[in-house]
Amino acid sequence: MFPTTTKFLVIDDFATMRKIIKKTLNELGYTLIEEADDGATAWPLIEAAHAKGEPYGFIISDWNMPKMAGIDLLKQCRAEDKYKGVPFMLVTAESEQKQILEAAKAGVSDYVVKPFNSATLKQKMEKVWAKFSQTAKVA
Amino acid sequence: MSAAQVIQNPLLDKKLINAFIDGVKMTLSTMAQTNTVCGKPFIETDFKLRGDIAGMVGMVAPPMKGTLIISFPKESIFLIIKNMIGEEYTEITTDVSDAVGELTNMIYGSAKTSLNQMGYNFEMAIPTIVRGDFVISKTQVAATLVIPFQLENKSEFYIEITVS
């Protein structure tokens, strides 16, 4: 599993969902958690963290947000070499095949469908870690 | 519009009612470990918004248009939030509004997925929250399907679906 020193960015336009995800991450032992309420406000945080040499090790984003959707933020991240390998999970009420395919094509690490419980989020994170640690070994 | 015409509307069929009932039950049991008892759905021709706060979302599946409203009296939304994030409220605040928005988003998203698997083509939308004294005007002839739910503290909340 990701080390407890991993720095998270949680993005959702609803503070309630950010609280739920943060609570779950805290229960898993993670304390380095920053928040943004939209893809548009998240992007400068991602850039600033990288510039400071303290990049996010895991991004968890809602899909459906008013100014910049999570899928667009994902595409923007994957377009930059420096963010290509950052684990990026989409959390969304969208669970239709066309959305899943779009997210997979854009390079999502995994996908959590709302409503979900903490066990599901943990399980998805473990799956992302399995892929991430394998890629890191190869690189 | 006669009752017969309303019942024939595809948005008011049994599958639609069940999709919303399942959406409510699954959302509240998964996110808030809260069980709900569903009352008998009914149709009313004059729209009445119930409760102290409500989440609204436009349901668009061309050529059909509708509105989903989930309205909560204080007692029910305070219990759901307490069960969901462990925070206790005694007044309607912006945090309570936010929770209503997220619940509306999840319930609509869940029902929309089921309905689209049945052949509808509903689009996702971002909810709006209304609170306090307000009036919602209807611009087109429509009926409202009301589905009441009861929580363990006997408080109620309502799903209201208006179609045109």
PDB file of N, CA, C and O in Angstrom, chain A residues 90-119:
ATOM      1  N   LEU A  90     -10.587   8.752 -10.116  1.00  0.00           N
ATOM      2  CA  LEU A  90     -11.814   9.537 -10.283  1.00  0.00           C
ATOM      3  C   LEU A  90     -12.909   8.964  -9.382  1.00  0.00           C
ATOM      4  O   LEU A  90     -13.092   7.751  -9.330  1.00  0.00           O
ATOM      5  N   VAL A  91     -13.597   9.856  -8.683  1.00  0.00           N
ATOM      6  CA  VAL A  91     -14.711   9.454  -7.821  1.00  0.00           C
ATOM      7  C   VAL A  91     -15.954  10.112  -8.408  1.00  0.00           C
ATOM      8  O   VAL A  91     -15.992  11.335  -8.554  1.00  0.00           O
ATOM      9  N   THR A  92     -16.923   9.322  -8.756  1.00  0.00           N
ATOM     10  CA  THR A  92     -18.039   9.918  -9.493  1.00  0.00           C
ATOM     11  C   THR A  92     -19.329   9.138  -9.397  1.00  0.00           C
ATOM     12  O   THR A  92     -19.324   7.952  -9.075  1.00  0.00           O
ATOM     13  N   ALA A  93     -20.406   9.833  -9.667  1.00  0.00           N
ATOM     14  CA  ALA A  93     -21.709   9.163  -9.737  1.00  0.00           C
ATOM     15  C   ALA A  93     -21.910   8.536 -11.117  1.00  0.00           C
ATOM     16  O   ALA A  93     -22.874   7.824 -11.346  1.00  0.00           O
ATOM     17  N   GLU A  94     -21.006   8.822 -12.038  1.00  0.00           N
ATOM     18  CA  GLU A  94     -21.097   8.273 -13.396  1.00  0.00           C
ATOM     19  C   GLU A  94     -20.560   6.844 -13.413  1.00  0.00           C
ATOM     20  O   GLU A  94     -19.417   6.616 -13.030  1.00  0.00           O
ATOM     21  N   SER A  95     -21.362   5.880 -13.828  1.00  0.00           N
ATOM     22  CA  SER A  95     -20.822   4.518 -13.876  1.00  0.00           C
ATOM     23  C   SER A  95     -21.200   3.836 -15.169  1.00  0.00           C
ATOM     24  O   SER A  95     -21.291   2.624 -15.251  1.00  0.00           O
ATOM     25  N   GLU A  96     -21.450   4.640 -16.191  1.00  0.00           N
ATOM     26  CA  GLU A  96     -21.833   4.030 -17.463  1.00  0.00           C
ATOM     27  C   GLU A  96     -20.599   3.705 -18.292  1.00  0.00           C
ATOM     28  O   GLU A  96     -19.560   4.345 -18.153  1.00  0.00           O
ATOM     29  N   GLN A  97     -20.775   2.723 -19.148  1.00  0.00           N
ATOM     30  CA  GLN A  97     -19.659   2.195 -19.931  1.00  0.00           C
ATOM     31  C   GLN A  97     -18.891   3.275 -20.676  1.00  0.00           C
ATOM     32  O   GLN A  97     -17.657   3.289 -20.681  1.00  0.00           O
ATOM     33  N   LYS A  98     -19.617   4.230 -21.285  1.00  0.00           N
ATOM     34  CA  LYS A  98     -18.930   5.250 -22.090  1.00  0.00           C
ATOM     35  C   LYS A  98     -18.031   6.125 -21.202  1.00  0.00           C
ATOM     36  O   LYS A  98     -16.949   6.534 -21.621  1.00  0.00           O
ATOM     37  N   GLN A  99     -18.458   6.389 -19.953  1.00  0.00           N
ATOM     38  CA  GLN A  99     -17.629   7.194 -19.041  1.00  0.00           C
ATOM     39  C   GLN A  99     -16.389   6.401 -18.599  1.00  0.00           C
ATOM     40  O   GLN A  99     -15.297   6.937 -18.523  1.00  0.00           O
ATOM     41  N   ILE A 100     -16.607   5.116 -18.316  1.00  0.00           N
ATOM     42  CA  ILE A 100     -15.490   4.275 -17.888  1.00  0.00           C
ATOM     43  C   ILE A 100     -14.443   4.205 -18.998  1.00  0.00           C
ATOM     44  O   ILE A 100     -13.243   4.348 -18.745  1.00  0.00           O
ATOM     45  N   LEU A 101     -14.903   4.058 -20.218  1.00  0.00           N
ATOM     46  CA  LEU A 101     -13.978   3.989 -21.356  1.00  0.00           C
ATOM     47  C   LEU A 101     -13.241   5.305 -21.549  1.00  0.00           C
ATOM     48  O   LEU A 101     -12.034   5.328 -21.802  1.00  0.00           O
ATOM     49  N   GLU A 102     -13.969   6.408 -21.417  1.00  0.00           N
ATOM     50  CA  GLU A 102     -13.341   7.729 -21.577  1.00  0.00           C
ATOM     51  C   GLU A 102     -12.254   7.931 -20.522  1.00  0.00           C
ATOM     52  O   GLU A 102     -11.154   8.410 -20.822  1.00  0.00           O
ATOM     53  N   ALA A 103     -12.564   7.529 -19.283  1.00  0.00           N
ATOM     54  CA  ALA A 103     -11.594   7.682 -18.194  1.00  0.00           C
ATOM     55  C   ALA A 103     -10.374   6.788 -18.429  1.00  0.00           C
ATOM     56  O   ALA A 103      -9.230   7.214 -18.230  1.00  0.00           O
ATOM     57  N   ALA A 104     -10.618   5.564 -18.864  1.00  0.00           N
ATOM     58  CA  ALA A 104      -9.507   4.628 -19.116  1.00  0.00           C
ATOM     59  C   ALA A 104      -8.614   5.170 -20.229  1.00  0.00           C
ATOM     60  O   ALA A 104      -7.382   5.154 -20.122  1.00  0.00           O
ATOM     61  N   LYS A 105      -9.237   5.694 -21.278  1.00  0.00           N
ATOM     62  CA  LYS A 105      -8.502   6.249 -22.413  1.00  0.00           C
ATOM     63  C   LYS A 105      -7.667   7.463 -21.976  1.00  0.00           C
ATOM     64  O   LYS A 105      -6.567   7.692 -22.480  1.00  0.00           O
ATOM     65  N   ALA A 106      -8.203   8.215 -21.027  1.00  0.00           N
ATOM     66  CA  ALA A 106      -7.493   9.419 -20.559  1.00  0.00           C
ATOM     67  C   ALA A 106      -6.361   9.071 -19.590  1.00  0.00           C
ATOM     68  O   ALA A 106      -5.586   9.939 -19.206  1.00  0.00           O
ATOM     69  N   GLY A 107      -6.285   7.825 -19.160  1.00  0.00           N
ATOM     70  CA  GLY A 107      -5.185   7.404 -18.288  1.00  0.00           C
ATOM     71  C   GLY A 107      -5.502   7.400 -16.805  1.00  0.00           C
ATOM     72  O   GLY A 107      -4.609   7.573 -15.966  1.00  0.00           O
ATOM     73  N   VAL A 108      -6.773   7.160 -16.458  1.00  0.00           N
ATOM     74  CA  VAL A 108      -7.129   7.111 -15.038  1.00  0.00           C
ATOM     75  C   VAL A 108      -6.494   5.873 -14.391  1.00  0.00           C
ATOM     76  O   VAL A 108      -6.343   4.829 -15.041  1.00  0.00           O
ATOM     77  N   SER A 109      -6.079   6.008 -13.134  1.00  0.00           N
ATOM     78  CA  SER A 109      -5.472   4.860 -12.439  1.00  0.00           C
ATOM     79  C   SER A 109      -6.549   3.901 -11.952  1.00  0.00           C
ATOM     80  O   SER A 109      -6.382   2.690 -11.988  1.00  0.00           O
ATOM     81  N   ASP A 110      -7.651   4.466 -11.452  1.00  0.00           N
ATOM     82  CA  ASP A 110      -8.828   3.664 -11.107  1.00  0.00           C
ATOM     83  C   ASP A 110     -10.017   4.586 -10.918  1.00  0.00           C
ATOM     84  O   ASP A 110      -9.878   5.809 -10.990  1.00  0.00           O
ATOM     85  N   TYR A 111     -11.125   4.003 -10.592  1.00  0.00           N
ATOM     86  CA  TYR A 111     -12.411   4.657 -10.715  1.00  0.00           C
ATOM     87  C   TYR A 111     -13.293   4.206  -9.553  1.00  0.00           C
ATOM     88  O   TYR A 111     -13.455   3.002  -9.354  1.00  0.00           O
ATOM     89  N   VAL A 112     -13.828   5.124  -8.746  1.00  0.00           N
ATOM     90  CA  VAL A 112     -14.729   4.734  -7.654  1.00  0.00           C
ATOM     91  C   VAL A 112     -16.106   5.321  -7.928  1.00  0.00           C
ATOM     92  O   VAL A 112     -16.236   6.521  -8.139  1.00  0.00           O
ATOM     93  N   VAL A 113     -17.107   4.465  -7.916  1.00  0.00           N
ATOM     94  CA  VAL A 113     -18.469   4.929  -8.188  1.00  0.00           C
ATOM     95  C   VAL A 113     -19.173   5.244  -6.875  1.00  0.00           C
ATOM     96  O   VAL A 113     -19.177   4.432  -5.950  1.00  0.00           O
ATOM     97  N   LYS A 114     -19.758   6.450  -6.816  1.00  0.00           N
ATOM     98  CA  LYS A 114     -20.546   6.837  -5.654  1.00  0.00           C
ATOM     99  C   LYS A 114     -21.928   6.208  -5.758  1.00  0.00           C
ATOM    100  O   LYS A 114     -22.461   6.155  -6.879  1.00  0.00           O
ATOM    101  N   PRO A 115     -22.565   5.798  -4.706  1.00  0.00           N
ATOM    102  CA  PRO A 115     -22.070   5.785  -3.335  1.00  0.00           C
ATOM    103  C   PRO A 115     -21.061   4.657  -3.107  1.00  0.00           C
ATOM    104  O   PRO A 115     -21.162   3.602  -3.728  1.00  0.00           O
ATOM    105  N   PHE A 116     -20.112   4.905  -2.203  1.00  0.00           N
ATOM    106  CA  PHE A 116     -19.103   3.897  -1.891  1.00  0.00           C
ATOM    107  C   PHE A 116     -18.819   3.953  -0.386  1.00  0.00           C
ATOM    108  O   PHE A 116     -19.129   4.946   0.264  1.00  0.00           O
ATOM    109  N   ASN A 117     -18.215   2.897   0.136  1.00  0.00           N
ATOM    110  CA  ASN A 117     -17.829   2.933   1.540  1.00  0.00           C
ATOM    111  C   ASN A 117     -16.300   2.921   1.643  1.00  0.00           C
ATOM    112  O   ASN A 117     -15.604   2.792   0.635  1.00  0.00           O
ATOM    113  N   SER A 118     -15.793   3.062   2.857  1.00  0.00           N
ATOM    114  CA  SER A 118     -14.341   3.186   3.026  1.00  0.00           C
ATOM    115  C   SER A 118     -13.608   1.918   2.584  1.00  0.00           C
ATOM    116  O   SER A 118     -12.496   1.989   2.069  1.00  0.00           O
ATOM    117  N   ALA A 119     -14.255   0.752   2.736  1.00  0.00           N
ATOM    118  CA  ALA A 119     -13.618  -0.498   2.318  1.00  0.00           C
ATOM    119  C   ALA A 119     -13.388  -0.502   0.805  1.00  0.00           C
ATOM    120  O   ALA A 119     -12.343  -0.962   0.320  1.00  0.00           O
TER     121      ALA A 119
END
